[in-house]
Every structure is written in structure tokens, then in C-alpha cells.
N, CA, C and O atoms as a printed pandas DataFrame, in Angstrom:
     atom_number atom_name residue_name chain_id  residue_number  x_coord  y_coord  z_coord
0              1         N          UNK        A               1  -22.399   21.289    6.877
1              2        CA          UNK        A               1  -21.411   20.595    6.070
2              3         C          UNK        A               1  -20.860   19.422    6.888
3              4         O          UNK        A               1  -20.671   19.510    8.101
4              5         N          UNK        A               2  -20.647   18.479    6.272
5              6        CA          UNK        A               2  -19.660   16.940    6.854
6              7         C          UNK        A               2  -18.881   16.943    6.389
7              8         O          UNK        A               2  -18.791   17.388    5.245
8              9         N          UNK        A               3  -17.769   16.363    7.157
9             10        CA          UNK        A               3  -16.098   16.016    6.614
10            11         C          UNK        A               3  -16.158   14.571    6.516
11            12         O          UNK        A               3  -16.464   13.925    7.518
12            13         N          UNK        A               4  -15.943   14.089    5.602
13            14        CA          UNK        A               4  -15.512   12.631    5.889
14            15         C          UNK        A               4  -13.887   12.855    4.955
15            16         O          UNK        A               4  -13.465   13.456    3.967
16            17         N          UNK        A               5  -13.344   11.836    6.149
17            18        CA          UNK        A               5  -11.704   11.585    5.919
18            19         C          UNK        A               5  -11.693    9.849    5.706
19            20         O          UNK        A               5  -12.225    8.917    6.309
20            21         N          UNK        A               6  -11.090    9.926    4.909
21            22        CA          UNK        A               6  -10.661    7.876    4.706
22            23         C          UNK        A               6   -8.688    8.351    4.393
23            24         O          UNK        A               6   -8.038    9.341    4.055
24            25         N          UNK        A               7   -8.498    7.229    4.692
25            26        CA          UNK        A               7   -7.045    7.082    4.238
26            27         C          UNK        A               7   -6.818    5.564    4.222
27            28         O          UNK        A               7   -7.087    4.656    5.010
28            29         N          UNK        A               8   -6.173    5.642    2.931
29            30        CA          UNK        A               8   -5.542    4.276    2.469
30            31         C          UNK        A               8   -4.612    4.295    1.633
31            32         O          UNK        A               8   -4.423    4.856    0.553
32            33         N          UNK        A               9   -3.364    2.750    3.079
33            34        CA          UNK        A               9   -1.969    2.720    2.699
34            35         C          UNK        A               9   -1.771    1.760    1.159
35            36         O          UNK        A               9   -2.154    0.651    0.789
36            37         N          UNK        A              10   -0.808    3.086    0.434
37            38        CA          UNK        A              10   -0.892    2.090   -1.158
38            39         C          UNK        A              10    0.598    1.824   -1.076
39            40         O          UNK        A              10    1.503    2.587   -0.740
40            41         N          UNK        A              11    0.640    0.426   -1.505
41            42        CA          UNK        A              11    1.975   -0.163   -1.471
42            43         C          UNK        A              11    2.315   -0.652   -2.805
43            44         O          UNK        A              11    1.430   -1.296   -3.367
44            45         N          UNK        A              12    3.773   -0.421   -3.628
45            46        CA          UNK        A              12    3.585   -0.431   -4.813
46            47         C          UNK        A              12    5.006   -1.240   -5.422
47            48         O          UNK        A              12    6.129   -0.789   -5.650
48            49         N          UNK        A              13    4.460   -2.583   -5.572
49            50        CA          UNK        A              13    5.679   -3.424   -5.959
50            51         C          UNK        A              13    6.198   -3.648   -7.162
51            52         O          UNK        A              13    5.639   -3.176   -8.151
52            53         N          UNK        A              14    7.473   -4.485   -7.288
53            54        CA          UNK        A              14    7.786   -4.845   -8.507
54            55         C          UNK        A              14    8.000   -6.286   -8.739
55            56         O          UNK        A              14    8.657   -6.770   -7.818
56            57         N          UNK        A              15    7.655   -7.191   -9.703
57            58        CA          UNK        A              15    7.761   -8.367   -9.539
58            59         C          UNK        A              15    9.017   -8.731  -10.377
59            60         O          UNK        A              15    9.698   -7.880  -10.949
60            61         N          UNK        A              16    9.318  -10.338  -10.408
61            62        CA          UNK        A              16   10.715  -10.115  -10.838
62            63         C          UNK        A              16   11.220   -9.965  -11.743
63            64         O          UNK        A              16   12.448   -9.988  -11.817
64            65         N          UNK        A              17   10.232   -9.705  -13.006
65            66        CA          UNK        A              17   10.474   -9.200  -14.650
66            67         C          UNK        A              17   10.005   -7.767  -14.254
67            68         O          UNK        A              17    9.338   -7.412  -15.226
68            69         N          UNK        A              18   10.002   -6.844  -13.420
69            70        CA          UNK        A              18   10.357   -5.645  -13.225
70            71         C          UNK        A              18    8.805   -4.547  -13.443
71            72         O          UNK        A              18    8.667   -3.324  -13.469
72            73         N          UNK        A              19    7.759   -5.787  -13.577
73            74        CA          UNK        A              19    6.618   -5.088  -13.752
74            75         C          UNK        A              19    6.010   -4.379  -12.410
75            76         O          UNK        A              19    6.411   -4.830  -11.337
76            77         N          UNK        A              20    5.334   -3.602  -12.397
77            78        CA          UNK        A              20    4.431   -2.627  -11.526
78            79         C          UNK        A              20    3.470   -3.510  -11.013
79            80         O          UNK        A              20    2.906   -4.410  -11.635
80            81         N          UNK        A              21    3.324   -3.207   -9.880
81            82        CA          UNK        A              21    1.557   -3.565   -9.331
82            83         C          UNK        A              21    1.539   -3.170   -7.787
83            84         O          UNK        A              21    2.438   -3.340   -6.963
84            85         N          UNK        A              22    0.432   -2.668   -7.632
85            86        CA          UNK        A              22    0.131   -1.655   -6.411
86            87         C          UNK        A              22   -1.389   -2.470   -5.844
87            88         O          UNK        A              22   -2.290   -2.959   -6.526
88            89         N          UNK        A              23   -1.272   -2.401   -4.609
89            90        CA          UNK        A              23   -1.999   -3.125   -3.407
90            91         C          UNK        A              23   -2.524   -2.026   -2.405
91            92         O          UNK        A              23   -1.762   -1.113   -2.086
92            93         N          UNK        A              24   -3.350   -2.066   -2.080
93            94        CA          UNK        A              24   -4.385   -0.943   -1.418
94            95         C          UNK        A              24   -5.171   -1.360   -0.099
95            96         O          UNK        A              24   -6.269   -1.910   -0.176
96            97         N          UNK        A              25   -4.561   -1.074    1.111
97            98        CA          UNK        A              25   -5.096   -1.352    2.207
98            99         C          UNK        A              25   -6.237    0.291    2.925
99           100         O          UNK        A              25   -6.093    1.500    2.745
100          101         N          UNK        A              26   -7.045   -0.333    3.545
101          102        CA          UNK        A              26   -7.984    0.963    3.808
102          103         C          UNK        A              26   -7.419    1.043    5.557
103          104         O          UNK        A              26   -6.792    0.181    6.173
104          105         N          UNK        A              27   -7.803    2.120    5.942
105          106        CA          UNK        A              27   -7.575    2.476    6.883
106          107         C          UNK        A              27   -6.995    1.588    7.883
107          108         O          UNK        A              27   -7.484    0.754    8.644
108          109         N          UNK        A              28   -5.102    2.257    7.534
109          110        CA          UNK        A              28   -3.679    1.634    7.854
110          111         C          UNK        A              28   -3.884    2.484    9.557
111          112         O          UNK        A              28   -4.797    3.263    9.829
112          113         N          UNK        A              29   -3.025    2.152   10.281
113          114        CA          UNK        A              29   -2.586    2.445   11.454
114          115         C          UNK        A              29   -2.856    3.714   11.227
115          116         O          UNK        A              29   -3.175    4.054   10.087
116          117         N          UNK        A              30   -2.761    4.887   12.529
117          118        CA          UNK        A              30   -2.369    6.424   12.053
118          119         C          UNK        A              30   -0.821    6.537   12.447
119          120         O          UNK        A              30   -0.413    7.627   12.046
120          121         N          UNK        A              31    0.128    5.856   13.045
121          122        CA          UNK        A              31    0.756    5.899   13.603
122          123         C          UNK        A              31    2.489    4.796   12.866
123          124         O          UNK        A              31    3.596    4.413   13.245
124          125         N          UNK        A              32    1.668    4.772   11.771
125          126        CA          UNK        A              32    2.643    3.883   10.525
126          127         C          UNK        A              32    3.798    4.666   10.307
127          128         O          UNK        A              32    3.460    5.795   10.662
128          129         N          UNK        A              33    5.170    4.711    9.858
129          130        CA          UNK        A              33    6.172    5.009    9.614
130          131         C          UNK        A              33    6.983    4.361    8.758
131          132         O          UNK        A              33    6.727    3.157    8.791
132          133         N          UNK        A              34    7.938    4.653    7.929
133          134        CA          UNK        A              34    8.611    4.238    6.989
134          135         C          UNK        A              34    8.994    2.676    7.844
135          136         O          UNK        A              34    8.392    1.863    7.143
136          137         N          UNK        A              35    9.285    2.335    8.327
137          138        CA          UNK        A              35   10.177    1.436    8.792
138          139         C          UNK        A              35    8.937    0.434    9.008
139          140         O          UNK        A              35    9.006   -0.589    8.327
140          141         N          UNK        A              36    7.673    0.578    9.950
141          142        CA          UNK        A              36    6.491   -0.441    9.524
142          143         C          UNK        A              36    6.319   -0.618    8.455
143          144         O          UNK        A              36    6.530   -1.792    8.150
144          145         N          UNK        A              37    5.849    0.347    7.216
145          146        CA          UNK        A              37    6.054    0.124    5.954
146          147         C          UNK        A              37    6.743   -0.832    5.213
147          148         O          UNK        A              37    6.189   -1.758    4.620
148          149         N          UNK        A              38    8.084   -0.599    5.239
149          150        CA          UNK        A              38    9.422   -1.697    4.709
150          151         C          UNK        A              38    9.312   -2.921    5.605
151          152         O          UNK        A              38    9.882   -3.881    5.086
152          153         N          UNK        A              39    8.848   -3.153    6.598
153          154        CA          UNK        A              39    8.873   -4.233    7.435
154          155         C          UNK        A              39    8.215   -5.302    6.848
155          156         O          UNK        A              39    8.583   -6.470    6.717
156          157         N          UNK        A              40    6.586   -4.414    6.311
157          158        CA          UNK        A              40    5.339   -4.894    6.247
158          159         C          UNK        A              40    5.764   -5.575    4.770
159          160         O          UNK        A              40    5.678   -6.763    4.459
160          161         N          UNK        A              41    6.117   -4.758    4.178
161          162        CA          UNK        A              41    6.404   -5.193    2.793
162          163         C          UNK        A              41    7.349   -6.015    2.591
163          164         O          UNK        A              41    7.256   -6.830    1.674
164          165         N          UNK        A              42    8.472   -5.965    3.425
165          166        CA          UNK        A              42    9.619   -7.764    3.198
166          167         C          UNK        A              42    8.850   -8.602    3.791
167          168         O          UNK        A              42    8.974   -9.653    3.164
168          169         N          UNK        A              43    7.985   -8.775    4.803
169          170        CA          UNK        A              43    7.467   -9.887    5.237
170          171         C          UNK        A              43    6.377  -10.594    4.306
171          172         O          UNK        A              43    6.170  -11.807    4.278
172          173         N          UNK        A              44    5.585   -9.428    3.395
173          174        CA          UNK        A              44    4.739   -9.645    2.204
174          175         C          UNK        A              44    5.480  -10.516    1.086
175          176         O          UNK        A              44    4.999  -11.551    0.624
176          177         N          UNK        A              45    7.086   -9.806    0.593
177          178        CA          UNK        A              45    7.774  -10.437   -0.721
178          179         C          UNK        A              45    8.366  -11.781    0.179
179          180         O          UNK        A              45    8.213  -12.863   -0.388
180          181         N          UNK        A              46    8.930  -11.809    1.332
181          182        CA          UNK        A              46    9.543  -12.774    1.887
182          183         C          UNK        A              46    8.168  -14.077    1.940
183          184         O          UNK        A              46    8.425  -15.211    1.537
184          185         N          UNK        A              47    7.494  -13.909    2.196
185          186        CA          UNK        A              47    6.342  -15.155    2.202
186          187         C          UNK        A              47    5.510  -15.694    0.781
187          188         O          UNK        A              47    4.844  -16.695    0.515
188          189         N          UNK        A              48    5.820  -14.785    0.225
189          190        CA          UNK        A              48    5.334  -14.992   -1.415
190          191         C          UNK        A              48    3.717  -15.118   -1.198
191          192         O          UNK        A              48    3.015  -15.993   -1.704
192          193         N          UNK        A              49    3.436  -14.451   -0.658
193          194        CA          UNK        A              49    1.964  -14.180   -0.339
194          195         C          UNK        A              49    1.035  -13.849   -1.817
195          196         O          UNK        A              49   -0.137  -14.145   -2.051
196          197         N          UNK        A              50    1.575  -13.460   -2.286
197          198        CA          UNK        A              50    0.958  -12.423   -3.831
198          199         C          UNK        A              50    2.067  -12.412   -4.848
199          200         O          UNK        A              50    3.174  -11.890   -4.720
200          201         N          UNK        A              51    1.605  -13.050   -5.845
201          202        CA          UNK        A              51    2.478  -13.446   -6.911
202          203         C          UNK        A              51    1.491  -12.918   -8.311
203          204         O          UNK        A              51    0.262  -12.861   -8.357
204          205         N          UNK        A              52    2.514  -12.559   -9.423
205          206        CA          UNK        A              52    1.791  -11.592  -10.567
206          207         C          UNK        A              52    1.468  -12.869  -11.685
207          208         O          UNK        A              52    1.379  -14.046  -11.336
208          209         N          UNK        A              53    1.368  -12.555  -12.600
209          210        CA          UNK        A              53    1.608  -13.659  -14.142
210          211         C          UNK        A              53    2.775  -13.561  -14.342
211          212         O          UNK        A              53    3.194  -14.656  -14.719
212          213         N          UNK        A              54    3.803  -12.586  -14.279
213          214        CA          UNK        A              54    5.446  -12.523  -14.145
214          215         C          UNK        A              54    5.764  -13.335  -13.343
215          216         O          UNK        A              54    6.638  -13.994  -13.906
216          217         N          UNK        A              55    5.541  -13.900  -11.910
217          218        CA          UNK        A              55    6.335  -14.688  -10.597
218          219         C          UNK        A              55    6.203  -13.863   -9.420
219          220         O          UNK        A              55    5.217  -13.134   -9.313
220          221         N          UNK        A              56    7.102  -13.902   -8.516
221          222        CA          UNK        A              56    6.662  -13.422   -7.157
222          223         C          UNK        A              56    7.037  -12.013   -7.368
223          224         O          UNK        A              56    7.675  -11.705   -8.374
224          225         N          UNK        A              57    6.644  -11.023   -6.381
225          226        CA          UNK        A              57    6.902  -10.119   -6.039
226          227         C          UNK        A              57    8.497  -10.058   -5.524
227          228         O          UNK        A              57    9.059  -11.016   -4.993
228          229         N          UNK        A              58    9.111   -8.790   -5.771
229          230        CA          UNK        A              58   10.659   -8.957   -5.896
230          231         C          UNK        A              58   11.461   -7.497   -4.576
231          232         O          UNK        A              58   12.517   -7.375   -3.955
232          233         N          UNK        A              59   10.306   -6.767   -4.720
233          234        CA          UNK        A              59   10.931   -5.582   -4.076
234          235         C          UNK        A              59   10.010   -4.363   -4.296
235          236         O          UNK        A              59    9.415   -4.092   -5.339
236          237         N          UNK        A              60    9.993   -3.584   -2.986
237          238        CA          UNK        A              60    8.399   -2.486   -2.674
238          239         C          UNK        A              60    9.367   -1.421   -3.508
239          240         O          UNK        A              60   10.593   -1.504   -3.442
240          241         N          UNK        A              61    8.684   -0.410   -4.302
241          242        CA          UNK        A              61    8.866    0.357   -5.259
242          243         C          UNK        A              61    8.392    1.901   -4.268
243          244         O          UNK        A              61    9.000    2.964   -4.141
244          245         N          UNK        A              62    7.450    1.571   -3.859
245          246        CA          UNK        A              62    6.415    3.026   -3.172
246          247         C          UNK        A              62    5.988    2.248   -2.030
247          248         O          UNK        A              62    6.057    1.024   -1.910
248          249         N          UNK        A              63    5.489    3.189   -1.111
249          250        CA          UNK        A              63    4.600    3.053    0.294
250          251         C          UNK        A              63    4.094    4.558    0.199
251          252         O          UNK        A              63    4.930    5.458    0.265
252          253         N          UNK        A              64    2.655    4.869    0.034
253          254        CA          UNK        A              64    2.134    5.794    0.250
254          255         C          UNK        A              64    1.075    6.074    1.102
255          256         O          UNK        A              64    0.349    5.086    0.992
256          257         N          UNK        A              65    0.636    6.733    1.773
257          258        CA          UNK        A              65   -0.528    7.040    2.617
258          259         C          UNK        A              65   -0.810    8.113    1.977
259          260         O          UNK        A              65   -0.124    9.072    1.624
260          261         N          UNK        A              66   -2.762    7.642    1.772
261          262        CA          UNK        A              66   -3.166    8.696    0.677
262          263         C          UNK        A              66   -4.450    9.220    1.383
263          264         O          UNK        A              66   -5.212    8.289    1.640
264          265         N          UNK        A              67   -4.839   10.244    1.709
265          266        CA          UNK        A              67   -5.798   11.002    2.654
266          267         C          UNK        A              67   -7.061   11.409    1.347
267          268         O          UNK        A              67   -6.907   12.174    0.395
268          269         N          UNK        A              68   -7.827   10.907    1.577
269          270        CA          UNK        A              68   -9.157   11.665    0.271
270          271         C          UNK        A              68  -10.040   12.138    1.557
271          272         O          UNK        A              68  -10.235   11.308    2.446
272          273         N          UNK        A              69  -10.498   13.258    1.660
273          274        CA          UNK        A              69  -11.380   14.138    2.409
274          275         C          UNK        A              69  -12.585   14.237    1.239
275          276         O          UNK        A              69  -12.431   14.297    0.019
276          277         N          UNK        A              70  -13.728   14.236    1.944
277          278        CA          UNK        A              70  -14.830   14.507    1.324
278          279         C          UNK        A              70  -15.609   15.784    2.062
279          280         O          UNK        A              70  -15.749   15.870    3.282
280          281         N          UNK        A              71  -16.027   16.632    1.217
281          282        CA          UNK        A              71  -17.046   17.533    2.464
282          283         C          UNK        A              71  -18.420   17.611    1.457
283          284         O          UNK        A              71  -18.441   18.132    0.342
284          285         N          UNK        A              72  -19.615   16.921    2.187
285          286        CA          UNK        A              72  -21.066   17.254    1.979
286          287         C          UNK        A              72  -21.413   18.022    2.378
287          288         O          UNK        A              72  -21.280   18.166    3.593
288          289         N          UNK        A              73  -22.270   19.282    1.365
289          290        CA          UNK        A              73  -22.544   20.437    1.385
290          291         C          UNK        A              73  -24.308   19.878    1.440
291          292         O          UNK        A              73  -25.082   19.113    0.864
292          293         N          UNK        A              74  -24.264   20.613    2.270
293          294        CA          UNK        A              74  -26.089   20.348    2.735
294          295         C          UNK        A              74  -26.745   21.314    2.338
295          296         O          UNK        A              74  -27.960   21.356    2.531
């Protein structure tokens, strides 16, 4: 049997008519914490890096780290 592990940080904003939209980085730091998180994400809305059909991004909603394990059965 194989393990494969991936993890990827999902970050989940709101733009400034209050709509949803979520951004998906693959294998984030292991060593990330709320506070890199919020950092990462005002420096994202603060630069207007990513803007919706609503306008810019307004404020991070979620920060998740999401672990999908796979195991191949041989």
C-alpha cells in the first residue's frame, strides 16, 4: 500500500458587495499559523492583487488547511 498526503491552504474571501470566492494554494508551509494566515491575506486585500466582477477583495472570511490522504491498494 502507498500513502500519498497533499495539503492545500484554502483562503476564502469576500469582496466588497459581500460575495464569496475562495483561492487555493498547494502545498502551504507546514509550519503556517493563524497569524501567517491573516498576514498573508491583508497583504493580498491591501495590494488589490485579485479583484472579482463585484471590485476588490474586502476581507478573508476562512483560512483553511485541508489534508486529502490517498492510499493505493496494490
Amino acid at each position: 500500500m502507498i500513502k500519498t498526503e497533499t495539503k492545500t491552504l484554502q483562503l476564502q474571501f469576500a469582496d466588497v458587495q459581500g460575495t464569496k470566492i475562495s483561492y487555493a494554494v498547494k502545498n502551504p508551509k507546514d509550519d503556517l499559523d493563524k497569524a501567517a494566515i491573516d498576514a498573508a491575506a491583508k497583504t493580498i486585500i491591501e495590494s488589490k492583487l485579485f479583484a472579482t466582477k463585484n471590485g476588490d477583495l474586502a476581507e478573508l472570511k476562512a483560512g483553511n488547511i485541508v489534508t486529502h490522504t490517498v492510499e493505493t491498494m496494490d
